[in-house]
mmCIF file with all atom_site columns, C-alpha atoms in Angstrom:
data_model
loop_
_atom_site.group_PDB
_atom_site.id
_atom_site.type_symbol
_atom_site.label_atom_id
_atom_site.label_alt_id
_atom_site.label_comp_id
_atom_site.label_asym_id
_atom_site.label_entity_id
_atom_site.label_seq_id
_atom_site.pdbx_PDB_ins_code
_atom_site.Cartn_x
_atom_site.Cartn_y
_atom_site.Cartn_z
_atom_site.occupancy
_atom_site.B_iso_or_equiv
_atom_site.pdbx_formal_charge
_atom_site.auth_seq_id
_atom_site.auth_comp_id
_atom_site.auth_asym_id
_atom_site.auth_atom_id
_atom_site.pdbx_PDB_model_num
ATOM 1   C CA . UNK A 1 1   ? 123.286 71.825 135.668 1.00 42.00 ? 1001 UNK A CA 1
ATOM 2   C CA . UNK A 1 2   ? 122.364 73.795 139.017 1.00 43.00 ? 1002 UNK A CA 1
ATOM 3   C CA . UNK A 1 3   ? 123.948 74.529 142.419 1.00 43.00 ? 1003 UNK A CA 1
ATOM 4   C CA . UNK A 1 4   ? 122.589 74.796 145.878 1.00 41.00 ? 1004 UNK A CA 1
ATOM 5   C CA . UNK A 1 5   ? 123.788 78.167 147.230 1.00 40.00 ? 1005 UNK A CA 1
ATOM 6   C CA . UNK A 1 6   ? 124.497 79.241 151.017 1.00 40.00 ? 1006 UNK A CA 1
ATOM 7   C CA . UNK A 1 7   ? 120.970 80.499 151.216 1.00 38.00 ? 1007 UNK A CA 1
ATOM 8   C CA . UNK A 1 8   ? 118.909 76.855 150.353 1.00 41.00 ? 1008 UNK A CA 1
ATOM 9   C CA . UNK A 1 9   ? 118.483 79.163 146.873 1.00 43.00 ? 1009 UNK A CA 1
ATOM 10  C CA . UNK A 1 10  ? 118.631 77.195 143.720 1.00 46.00 ? 1010 UNK A CA 1
ATOM 11  C CA . UNK A 1 11  ? 121.581 79.135 140.970 1.00 47.00 ? 1011 UNK A CA 1
ATOM 12  C CA . UNK A 1 12  ? 122.642 78.077 138.039 1.00 50.00 ? 1012 UNK A CA 1
ATOM 13  C CA . UNK A 1 13  ? 126.100 76.510 137.334 1.00 56.00 ? 1013 UNK A CA 1
ATOM 14  C CA . UNK A 1 14  ? 128.487 79.941 136.060 1.00 58.00 ? 1014 UNK A CA 1
ATOM 15  C CA . UNK A 1 15  ? 130.743 77.947 133.049 1.00 58.00 ? 1015 UNK A CA 1
ATOM 16  C CA . UNK A 1 16  ? 133.910 77.675 133.732 1.00 61.00 ? 1016 UNK A CA 1
ATOM 17  C CA . UNK A 1 17  ? 136.614 80.675 132.584 1.00 62.00 ? 1017 UNK A CA 1
ATOM 18  C CA . UNK A 1 18  ? 138.881 80.128 129.172 1.00 65.00 ? 1018 UNK A CA 1
ATOM 19  C CA . UNK A 1 19  ? 141.553 78.321 129.852 1.00 90.00 ? 1019 UNK A CA 1
ATOM 20  C CA . UNK A 1 20  ? 145.090 81.035 130.020 1.00 94.00 ? 1020 UNK A CA 1
ATOM 21  C CA . UNK A 1 21  ? 148.216 80.367 129.395 1.00 96.00 ? 1021 UNK A CA 1
ATOM 22  C CA . UNK A 1 22  ? 151.556 82.821 130.040 1.00 96.00 ? 1022 UNK A CA 1
ATOM 23  C CA . UNK A 1 23  ? 153.650 81.269 126.541 1.00 97.00 ? 1023 UNK A CA 1
ATOM 24  C CA . UNK A 1 24  ? 156.426 82.698 124.674 1.00 97.00 ? 1024 UNK A CA 1
ATOM 25  C CA . UNK A 1 25  ? 155.883 83.670 121.370 1.00 97.00 ? 1025 UNK A CA 1
ATOM 26  C CA . UNK A 1 26  ? 157.620 82.802 118.179 1.00 97.00 ? 1026 UNK A CA 1
ATOM 27  C CA . UNK A 1 27  ? 156.440 85.063 115.074 1.00 96.00 ? 1027 UNK A CA 1
ATOM 28  C CA . UNK A 1 28  ? 156.406 83.721 111.709 1.00 96.00 ? 1028 UNK A CA 1
ATOM 29  C CA . UNK A 1 29  ? 155.887 84.298 108.537 1.00 96.00 ? 1029 UNK A CA 1
ATOM 30  C CA . UNK A 1 30  ? 153.836 80.751 108.527 1.00 96.00 ? 1030 UNK A CA 1
ATOM 31  C CA . UNK A 1 31  ? 150.458 80.010 109.979 1.00 98.00 ? 1031 UNK A CA 1
ATOM 32  C CA . UNK A 1 32  ? 150.815 76.660 112.001 1.00 98.00 ? 1032 UNK A CA 1
ATOM 33  C CA . UNK A 1 33  ? 147.076 75.215 112.032 1.00 97.00 ? 1033 UNK A CA 1
ATOM 34  C CA . UNK A 1 34  ? 146.241 72.157 114.566 1.00 96.00 ? 1034 UNK A CA 1
ATOM 35  C CA . UNK A 1 35  ? 147.484 69.266 114.179 1.00 95.00 ? 1035 UNK A CA 1
ATOM 36  C CA . UNK A 1 36  ? 149.744 70.967 111.155 1.00 95.00 ? 1036 UNK A CA 1
ATOM 37  C CA . UNK A 1 37  ? 153.831 70.117 112.075 1.00 95.00 ? 1037 UNK A CA 1
ATOM 38  C CA . UNK A 1 38  ? 156.212 73.218 111.108 1.00 96.00 ? 1038 UNK A CA 1
ATOM 39  C CA . UNK A 1 39  ? 159.904 72.280 110.553 1.00 95.00 ? 1039 UNK A CA 1
ATOM 40  C CA . UNK A 1 40  ? 161.996 75.159 112.382 1.00 96.00 ? 1040 UNK A CA 1
ATOM 41  C CA . UNK A 1 41  ? 165.132 76.819 112.494 1.00 95.00 ? 1041 UNK A CA 1
ATOM 42  C CA . UNK A 1 42  ? 166.246 78.328 115.547 1.00 95.00 ? 1042 UNK A CA 1
ATOM 43  C CA . UNK A 1 43  ? 169.617 80.363 115.404 1.00 94.00 ? 1043 UNK A CA 1
ATOM 44  C CA . UNK A 1 44  ? 169.192 83.998 117.937 1.00 94.00 ? 1044 UNK A CA 1
ATOM 45  C CA . UNK A 1 45  ? 169.608 83.679 120.680 1.00 94.00 ? 1045 UNK A CA 1
ATOM 46  C CA . UNK A 1 46  ? 166.241 84.223 121.782 1.00 95.00 ? 1046 UNK A CA 1
ATOM 47  C CA . UNK A 1 47  ? 164.640 81.560 120.540 1.00 96.00 ? 1047 UNK A CA 1
ATOM 48  C CA . UNK A 1 48  ? 167.215 78.854 121.433 1.00 95.00 ? 1048 UNK A CA 1
ATOM 49  C CA . UNK A 1 49  ? 166.720 79.901 125.229 1.00 95.00 ? 1049 UNK A CA 1
ATOM 50  C CA . UNK A 1 50  ? 162.854 79.873 124.488 1.00 96.00 ? 1050 UNK A CA 1
ATOM 51  C CA . UNK A 1 51  ? 163.418 76.555 122.580 1.00 96.00 ? 1051 UNK A CA 1
ATOM 52  C CA . UNK A 1 52  ? 165.923 75.056 125.488 1.00 95.00 ? 1052 UNK A CA 1
ATOM 53  C CA . UNK A 1 53  ? 163.314 76.573 128.405 1.00 96.00 ? 1053 UNK A CA 1
ATOM 54  C CA . UNK A 1 54  ? 160.360 74.981 126.307 1.00 97.00 ? 1054 UNK A CA 1
ATOM 55  C CA . UNK A 1 55  ? 161.843 71.460 126.302 1.00 95.00 ? 1055 UNK A CA 1
ATOM 56  C CA . UNK A 1 56  ? 163.083 71.212 129.716 1.00 95.00 ? 1056 UNK A CA 1
ATOM 57  C CA . UNK A 1 57  ? 159.444 72.192 130.686 1.00 95.00 ? 1057 UNK A CA 1
ATOM 58  C CA . UNK A 1 58  ? 157.987 70.490 128.505 1.00 95.00 ? 1058 UNK A CA 1
ATOM 59  C CA . UNK A 1 59  ? 155.561 73.395 127.742 1.00 96.00 ? 1059 UNK A CA 1
ATOM 60  C CA . UNK A 1 60  ? 154.181 74.773 124.691 1.00 97.00 ? 1060 UNK A CA 1
ATOM 61  C CA . UNK A 1 61  ? 155.312 78.028 122.946 1.00 98.00 ? 1061 UNK A CA 1
ATOM 62  C CA . UNK A 1 62  ? 153.027 79.865 120.462 1.00 98.00 ? 1062 UNK A CA 1
ATOM 63  C CA . UNK A 1 63  ? 153.258 80.799 116.864 1.00 98.00 ? 1063 UNK A CA 1
ATOM 64  C CA . UNK A 1 64  ? 151.383 83.914 115.198 1.00 97.00 ? 1064 UNK A CA 1
ATOM 65  C CA . UNK A 1 65  ? 151.772 85.403 111.547 1.00 97.00 ? 1065 UNK A CA 1
ATOM 66  C CA . UNK A 1 66  ? 153.827 87.955 111.399 1.00 96.00 ? 1066 UNK A CA 1
ATOM 67  C CA . UNK A 1 67  ? 151.497 91.126 110.507 1.00 94.00 ? 1067 UNK A CA 1
ATOM 68  C CA . UNK A 1 68  ? 154.146 93.841 110.664 1.00 92.00 ? 1068 UNK A CA 1
ATOM 69  C CA . UNK A 1 69  ? 157.828 93.311 110.744 1.00 87.00 ? 1069 UNK A CA 1
ATOM 70  C CA . UNK A 1 70  ? 160.438 90.192 110.613 1.00 86.00 ? 1070 UNK A CA 1
ATOM 71  C CA . UNK A 1 71  ? 161.056 87.187 111.958 1.00 84.00 ? 1071 UNK A CA 1
ATOM 72  C CA . UNK A 1 72  ? 164.662 88.561 112.982 1.00 84.00 ? 1072 UNK A CA 1
ATOM 73  C CA . UNK A 1 73  ? 165.540 91.219 114.914 1.00 82.00 ? 1073 UNK A CA 1
ATOM 74  C CA . UNK A 1 74  ? 163.260 93.722 116.664 1.00 82.00 ? 1074 UNK A CA 1
ATOM 75  C CA . UNK A 1 75  ? 160.447 92.268 118.049 1.00 84.00 ? 1075 UNK A CA 1
ATOM 76  C CA . UNK A 1 76  ? 157.879 91.851 115.108 1.00 88.00 ? 1076 UNK A CA 1
ATOM 77  C CA . UNK A 1 77  ? 154.065 92.856 114.869 1.00 93.00 ? 1077 UNK A CA 1
ATOM 78  C CA . UNK A 1 78  ? 151.958 89.714 115.576 1.00 96.00 ? 1078 UNK A CA 1
ATOM 79  C CA . UNK A 1 79  ? 148.099 88.698 114.506 1.00 97.00 ? 1079 UNK A CA 1
ATOM 80  C CA . UNK A 1 80  ? 146.016 88.033 117.624 1.00 97.00 ? 1080 UNK A CA 1
ATOM 81  C CA . UNK A 1 81  ? 145.178 84.282 116.865 1.00 98.00 ? 1081 UNK A CA 1
ATOM 82  C CA . UNK A 1 82  ? 147.981 81.220 116.717 1.00 98.00 ? 1082 UNK A CA 1
ATOM 83  C CA . UNK A 1 83  ? 148.278 78.289 117.922 1.00 98.00 ? 1083 UNK A CA 1
ATOM 84  C CA . UNK A 1 84  ? 150.173 76.685 120.407 1.00 98.00 ? 1084 UNK A CA 1
ATOM 85  C CA . UNK A 1 85  ? 153.407 74.525 119.340 1.00 98.00 ? 1085 UNK A CA 1
ATOM 86  C CA . UNK A 1 86  ? 154.665 70.981 121.035 1.00 97.00 ? 1086 UNK A CA 1
ATOM 87  C CA . UNK A 1 87  ? 158.105 69.847 120.276 1.00 96.00 ? 1087 UNK A CA 1
ATOM 88  C CA . UNK A 1 88  ? 157.759 66.524 118.731 1.00 95.00 ? 1088 UNK A CA 1
ATOM 89  C CA . UNK A 1 89  ? 161.248 66.767 117.659 1.00 95.00 ? 1089 UNK A CA 1
ATOM 90  C CA . UNK A 1 90  ? 164.988 68.822 117.590 1.00 95.00 ? 1090 UNK A CA 1
ATOM 91  C CA . UNK A 1 91  ? 168.479 68.014 116.443 1.00 95.00 ? 1091 UNK A CA 1
ATOM 92  C CA . UNK A 1 92  ? 171.592 70.622 116.664 1.00 90.00 ? 1092 UNK A CA 1
ATOM 93  C CA . UNK A 1 93  ? 173.875 69.033 113.904 1.00 83.00 ? 1093 UNK A CA 1
ATOM 94  C CA . UNK A 1 94  ? 175.631 72.808 113.780 1.00 86.00 ? 1094 UNK A CA 1
ATOM 95  C CA . UNK A 1 95  ? 176.731 74.096 117.421 1.00 88.00 ? 1095 UNK A CA 1
ATOM 96  C CA . UNK A 1 96  ? 173.812 77.656 117.465 1.00 89.00 ? 1096 UNK A CA 1
ATOM 97  C CA . UNK A 1 97  ? 171.616 76.252 115.199 1.00 94.00 ? 1097 UNK A CA 1
ATOM 98  C CA . UNK A 1 98  ? 168.371 74.761 116.362 1.00 96.00 ? 1098 UNK A CA 1
ATOM 99  C CA . UNK A 1 99  ? 166.311 72.323 114.639 1.00 96.00 ? 1099 UNK A CA 1
ATOM 100 C CA . UNK A 1 100 ? 163.138 71.794 115.743 1.00 97.00 ? 1100 UNK A CA 1
ATOM 101 C CA . UNK A 1 101 ? 160.364 69.666 114.502 1.00 96.00 ? 1101 UNK A CA 1
ATOM 102 C CA . UNK A 1 102 ? 156.563 71.390 116.480 1.00 97.00 ? 1102 UNK A CA 1
ATOM 103 C CA . UNK A 1 103 ? 153.408 70.155 116.305 1.00 96.00 ? 1103 UNK A CA 1
ATOM 104 C CA . UNK A 1 104 ? 150.031 72.204 116.002 1.00 97.00 ? 1104 UNK A CA 1
ATOM 105 C CA . UNK A 1 105 ? 147.983 72.087 119.227 1.00 97.00 ? 1105 UNK A CA 1
ATOM 106 C CA . UNK A 1 106 ? 145.283 74.787 120.671 1.00 96.00 ? 1106 UNK A CA 1
ATOM 107 C CA . UNK A 1 107 ? 144.673 77.512 118.917 1.00 98.00 ? 1107 UNK A CA 1
ATOM 108 C CA . UNK A 1 108 ? 144.589 80.604 120.938 1.00 98.00 ? 1108 UNK A CA 1
ATOM 109 C CA . UNK A 1 109 ? 143.678 84.283 120.924 1.00 98.00 ? 1109 UNK A CA 1
ATOM 110 C CA . UNK A 1 110 ? 146.382 87.632 122.735 1.00 97.00 ? 1110 UNK A CA 1
ATOM 111 C CA . UNK A 1 111 ? 145.384 89.446 125.409 1.00 97.00 ? 1111 UNK A CA 1
ATOM 112 C CA . UNK A 1 112 ? 148.597 90.988 126.182 1.00 95.00 ? 1112 UNK A CA 1
ATOM 113 C CA . UNK A 1 113 ? 152.531 90.156 124.997 1.00 93.00 ? 1113 UNK A CA 1
ATOM 114 C CA . UNK A 1 114 ? 154.855 92.247 126.401 1.00 90.00 ? 1114 UNK A CA 1
ATOM 115 C CA . UNK A 1 115 ? 158.608 92.767 125.178 1.00 89.00 ? 1115 UNK A CA 1
ATOM 116 C CA . UNK A 1 116 ? 161.549 90.836 127.708 1.00 89.00 ? 1116 UNK A CA 1
ATOM 117 C CA . UNK A 1 117 ? 164.678 92.703 127.527 1.00 84.00 ? 1117 UNK A CA 1
ATOM 118 C CA . UNK A 1 118 ? 165.874 90.031 125.395 1.00 87.00 ? 1118 UNK A CA 1
ATOM 119 C CA . UNK A 1 119 ? 163.264 91.065 122.807 1.00 90.00 ? 1119 UNK A CA 1
ATOM 120 C CA . UNK A 1 120 ? 161.528 87.382 123.590 1.00 94.00 ? 1120 UNK A CA 1
ATOM 121 C CA . UNK A 1 121 ? 157.766 88.144 123.264 1.00 95.00 ? 1121 UNK A CA 1
ATOM 122 C CA . UNK A 1 122 ? 155.665 86.917 125.976 1.00 96.00 ? 1122 UNK A CA 1
ATOM 123 C CA . UNK A 1 123 ? 152.045 86.626 126.080 1.00 97.00 ? 1123 UNK A CA 1
ATOM 124 C CA . UNK A 1 124 ? 148.705 86.002 127.986 1.00 97.00 ? 1124 UNK A CA 1
ATOM 125 C CA . UNK A 1 125 ? 146.893 83.507 125.471 1.00 98.00 ? 1125 UNK A CA 1
ATOM 126 C CA . UNK A 1 126 ? 142.896 82.696 125.632 1.00 97.00 ? 1126 UNK A CA 1
ATOM 127 C CA . UNK A 1 127 ? 142.500 78.979 124.782 1.00 97.00 ? 1127 UNK A CA 1
ATOM 128 C CA . UNK A 1 128 ? 140.241 78.758 121.618 1.00 96.00 ? 1128 UNK A CA 1
ATOM 129 C CA . UNK A 1 129 ? 136.973 76.272 122.011 1.00 90.00 ? 1129 UNK A CA 1
ATOM 130 C CA . UNK A 1 130 ? 137.846 73.967 118.906 1.00 86.00 ? 1130 UNK A CA 1
ATOM 131 C CA . UNK A 1 131 ? 134.099 72.611 118.740 1.00 85.00 ? 1131 UNK A CA 1
ATOM 132 C CA . UNK A 1 132 ? 132.624 68.929 118.941 1.00 89.00 ? 1132 UNK A CA 1
ATOM 133 C CA . UNK A 1 133 ? 133.423 66.193 115.763 1.00 93.00 ? 1133 UNK A CA 1
ATOM 134 C CA . UNK A 1 134 ? 130.867 67.633 112.917 1.00 95.00 ? 1134 UNK A CA 1
ATOM 135 C CA . UNK A 1 135 ? 131.321 65.265 109.766 1.00 97.00 ? 1135 UNK A CA 1
ATOM 136 C CA . UNK A 1 136 ? 131.802 66.994 106.720 1.00 97.00 ? 1136 UNK A CA 1
ATOM 137 C CA . UNK A 1 137 ? 129.021 67.623 104.724 1.00 97.00 ? 1137 UNK A CA 1
ATOM 138 C CA . UNK A 1 138 ? 127.716 66.269 101.790 1.00 96.00 ? 1138 UNK A CA 1
ATOM 139 C CA . UNK A 1 139 ? 127.548 69.025 99.586  1.00 96.00 ? 1139 UNK A CA 1
ATOM 140 C CA . UNK A 1 140 ? 131.628 69.331 100.547 1.00 96.00 ? 1140 UNK A CA 1
ATOM 141 C CA . UNK A 1 141 ? 132.802 65.598 100.008 1.00 96.00 ? 1141 UNK A CA 1
ATOM 142 C CA . UNK A 1 142 ? 134.351 66.049 96.696  1.00 96.00 ? 1142 UNK A CA 1
ATOM 143 C CA . UNK A 1 143 ? 137.011 67.835 99.223  1.00 97.00 ? 1143 UNK A CA 1
ATOM 144 C CA . UNK A 1 144 ? 137.665 64.781 100.824 1.00 96.00 ? 1144 UNK A CA 1
ATOM 145 C CA . UNK A 1 145 ? 139.347 63.374 97.532  1.00 94.00 ? 1145 UNK A CA 1
ATOM 146 C CA . UNK A 1 146 ? 141.336 66.373 96.996  1.00 95.00 ? 1146 UNK A CA 1
ATOM 147 C CA . UNK A 1 147 ? 143.121 66.044 100.705 1.00 96.00 ? 1147 UNK A CA 1
ATOM 148 C CA . UNK A 1 148 ? 144.110 61.932 99.537  1.00 95.00 ? 1148 UNK A CA 1
ATOM 149 C CA . UNK A 1 149 ? 145.098 62.518 96.834  1.00 94.00 ? 1149 UNK A CA 1
ATOM 150 C CA . UNK A 1 150 ? 147.055 65.272 98.302  1.00 94.00 ? 1150 UNK A CA 1
ATOM 151 C CA . UNK A 1 151 ? 147.812 63.574 101.525 1.00 94.00 ? 1151 UNK A CA 1
ATOM 152 C CA . UNK A 1 152 ? 149.550 60.371 99.716  1.00 94.00 ? 1152 UNK A CA 1
ATOM 153 C CA . UNK A 1 153 ? 151.447 62.436 97.938  1.00 94.00 ? 1153 UNK A CA 1
ATOM 154 C CA . UNK A 1 154 ? 153.118 64.768 100.934 1.00 90.00 ? 1154 UNK A CA 1
ATOM 155 C CA . UNK A 1 155 ? 153.729 61.467 103.262 1.00 89.00 ? 1155 UNK A CA 1
ATOM 156 C CA . UNK A 1 156 ? 152.966 60.541 106.923 1.00 86.00 ? 1156 UNK A CA 1
ATOM 157 C CA . UNK A 1 157 ? 155.865 63.670 107.905 1.00 83.00 ? 1157 UNK A CA 1
ATOM 158 C CA . UNK A 1 158 ? 154.204 66.297 106.218 1.00 86.00 ? 1158 UNK A CA 1
ATOM 159 C CA . UNK A 1 159 ? 150.815 65.031 107.103 1.00 91.00 ? 1159 UNK A CA 1
ATOM 160 C CA . UNK A 1 160 ? 151.051 62.347 110.564 1.00 88.00 ? 1160 UNK A CA 1
ATOM 161 C CA . UNK A 1 161 ? 148.714 60.130 111.259 1.00 88.00 ? 1161 UNK A CA 1
ATOM 162 C CA . UNK A 1 162 ? 145.925 59.475 111.990 1.00 89.00 ? 1162 UNK A CA 1
ATOM 163 C CA . UNK A 1 163 ? 144.205 60.948 109.729 1.00 94.00 ? 1163 UNK A CA 1
ATOM 164 C CA . UNK A 1 164 ? 140.561 62.215 110.345 1.00 96.00 ? 1164 UNK A CA 1
ATOM 165 C CA . UNK A 1 165 ? 138.234 62.531 107.369 1.00 96.00 ? 1165 UNK A CA 1
ATOM 166 C CA . UNK A 1 166 ? 135.321 62.592 109.466 1.00 95.00 ? 1166 UNK A CA 1
ATOM 167 C CA . UNK A 1 167 ? 135.592 65.353 111.428 1.00 97.00 ? 1167 UNK A CA 1
ATOM 168 C CA . UNK A 1 168 ? 135.080 68.580 109.408 1.00 97.00 ? 1168 UNK A CA 1
ATOM 169 C CA . UNK A 1 169 ? 137.877 71.173 111.624 1.00 97.00 ? 1169 UNK A CA 1
ATOM 170 C CA . UNK A 1 170 ? 141.112 68.193 111.181 1.00 97.00 ? 1170 UNK A CA 1
ATOM 171 C CA . UNK A 1 171 ? 139.969 68.458 107.438 1.00 98.00 ? 1171 UNK A CA 1
ATOM 172 C CA . UNK A 1 172 ? 139.762 71.509 106.832 1.00 98.00 ? 1172 UNK A CA 1
ATOM 173 C CA . UNK A 1 173 ? 143.138 73.104 108.041 1.00 97.00 ? 1173 UNK A CA 1
ATOM 174 C CA . UNK A 1 174 ? 144.865 70.371 106.142 1.00 97.00 ? 1174 UNK A CA 1
ATOM 175 C CA . UNK A 1 175 ? 143.093 72.055 103.468 1.00 97.00 ? 1175 UNK A CA 1
ATOM 176 C CA . UNK A 1 176 ? 144.242 75.324 104.026 1.00 97.00 ? 1176 UNK A CA 1
ATOM 177 C CA . UNK A 1 177 ? 148.018 74.344 105.114 1.00 95.00 ? 1177 UNK A CA 1
ATOM 178 C CA . UNK A 1 178 ? 148.630 73.396 101.544 1.00 93.00 ? 1178 UNK A CA 1
ATOM 179 C CA . UNK A 1 179 ? 146.823 75.343 99.899  1.00 92.00 ? 1179 UNK A CA 1
ATOM 180 C CA . UNK A 1 180 ? 148.583 77.769 97.115  1.00 90.00 ? 1180 UNK A CA 1
ATOM 181 C CA . UNK A 1 181 ? 147.255 81.289 98.696  1.00 92.00 ? 1181 UNK A CA 1
ATOM 182 C CA . UNK A 1 182 ? 148.522 84.090 100.457 1.00 96.00 ? 1182 UNK A CA 1
ATOM 183 C CA . UNK A 1 183 ? 149.341 83.806 104.089 1.00 97.00 ? 1183 UNK A CA 1
ATOM 184 C CA . UNK A 1 184 ? 146.563 86.181 105.152 1.00 97.00 ? 1184 UNK A CA 1
ATOM 185 C CA . UNK A 1 185 ? 144.265 83.973 103.647 1.00 97.00 ? 1185 UNK A CA 1
ATOM 186 C CA . UNK A 1 186 ? 145.671 81.652 105.344 1.00 98.00 ? 1186 UNK A CA 1
ATOM 187 C CA . UNK A 1 187 ? 145.562 83.123 108.881 1.00 98.00 ? 1187 UNK A CA 1
ATOM 188 C CA . UNK A 1 188 ? 141.827 84.016 108.728 1.00 98.00 ? 1188 UNK A CA 1
ATOM 189 C CA . UNK A 1 189 ? 140.705 81.077 107.981 1.00 98.00 ? 1189 UNK A CA 1
ATOM 190 C CA . UNK A 1 190 ? 142.620 79.450 111.366 1.00 98.00 ? 1190 UNK A CA 1
ATOM 191 C CA . UNK A 1 191 ? 140.992 82.601 113.370 1.00 98.00 ? 1191 UNK A CA 1
ATOM 192 C CA . UNK A 1 192 ? 137.348 81.280 111.694 1.00 96.00 ? 1192 UNK A CA 1
ATOM 193 C CA . UNK A 1 193 ? 135.290 78.997 114.379 1.00 96.00 ? 1193 UNK A CA 1
ATOM 194 C CA . UNK A 1 194 ? 132.626 77.456 112.876 1.00 96.00 ? 1194 UNK A CA 1
ATOM 195 C CA . UNK A 1 195 ? 134.606 74.357 110.631 1.00 97.00 ? 1195 UNK A CA 1
ATOM 196 C CA . UNK A 1 196 ? 131.657 73.764 107.801 1.00 97.00 ? 1196 UNK A CA 1
ATOM 197 C CA . UNK A 1 197 ? 131.974 77.311 107.112 1.00 97.00 ? 1197 UNK A CA 1
ATOM 198 C CA . UNK A 1 198 ? 136.095 77.584 106.145 1.00 97.00 ? 1198 UNK A CA 1
ATOM 199 C CA . UNK A 1 199 ? 135.136 74.096 103.778 1.00 98.00 ? 1199 UNK A CA 1
ATOM 200 C CA . UNK A 1 200 ? 132.667 75.515 102.275 1.00 97.00 ? 1200 UNK A CA 1
ATOM 201 C CA . UNK A 1 201 ? 135.082 78.941 101.826 1.00 97.00 ? 1201 UNK A CA 1
ATOM 202 C CA . UNK A 1 202 ? 137.887 76.518 100.749 1.00 97.00 ? 1202 UNK A CA 1
ATOM 203 C CA . UNK A 1 203 ? 135.361 74.194 98.825  1.00 97.00 ? 1203 UNK A CA 1
ATOM 204 C CA . UNK A 1 204 ? 134.167 78.015 96.605  1.00 95.00 ? 1204 UNK A CA 1
ATOM 205 C CA . UNK A 1 205 ? 137.764 78.701 96.290  1.00 94.00 ? 1205 UNK A CA 1
ATOM 206 C CA . UNK A 1 206 ? 138.895 75.019 94.414  1.00 94.00 ? 1206 UNK A CA 1
ATOM 207 C CA . UNK A 1 207 ? 135.089 74.701 92.353  1.00 93.00 ? 1207 UNK A CA 1
ATOM 208 C CA . UNK A 1 208 ? 136.321 76.616 89.660  1.00 92.00 ? 1208 UNK A CA 1
ATOM 209 C CA . UNK A 1 209 ? 139.446 75.728 89.689  1.00 88.00 ? 1209 UNK A CA 1
ATOM 210 C CA . UNK A 1 210 ? 138.297 72.160 88.425  1.00 88.00 ? 1210 UNK A CA 1
ATOM 211 C CA . UNK A 1 211 ? 140.046 70.123 91.540  1.00 85.00 ? 1211 UNK A CA 1
ATOM 212 C CA . UNK A 1 212 ? 136.671 69.187 93.033  1.00 85.00 ? 1212 UNK A CA 1
ATOM 213 C CA . UNK A 1 213 ? 133.493 67.726 92.075  1.00 77.00 ? 1213 UNK A CA 1
#
């Protein structure tokens, strides 16, 4: 694609810069994947205020895996790649304890992350591009039967529809979130941009255990 400059010469279009957002962060000892779900119990004032503001403005917050620190108390250090969390349901059956259901949106990379006076971390983040729909390669097709069995076992609440069996990224995200592996391994798989590479790693993990054919 080209555009005409004011001098009449044709110049190539510059690619659009990656989208940036300013969002609050919720550090967790969990990894949220695009399209995945999490149930959160919120009771610290900083996160109660954050949740109320996100609900009011219908804006997401960012979920990041904790690198150092804890979920409560002093602000934790987090991994630089996380996922937008969109609130899908909320309830406060007990005063001061908010139950949230969230759904994973786009992945992002933290560019800078200041901490506010109340201990809430905010971040300027760059949204990461998701690849175009890529079919599951025949070499990893055995993963589909595994995932379909898991989806039937956990139900629609844990793995809500629509189920995108034809999408390598969706299949990889759903398998990774239910695999009994260390959180750091899940984080590394979240950070991968290539959905086929993610499936290859999952296949190599499951095949020697006799879980795929």
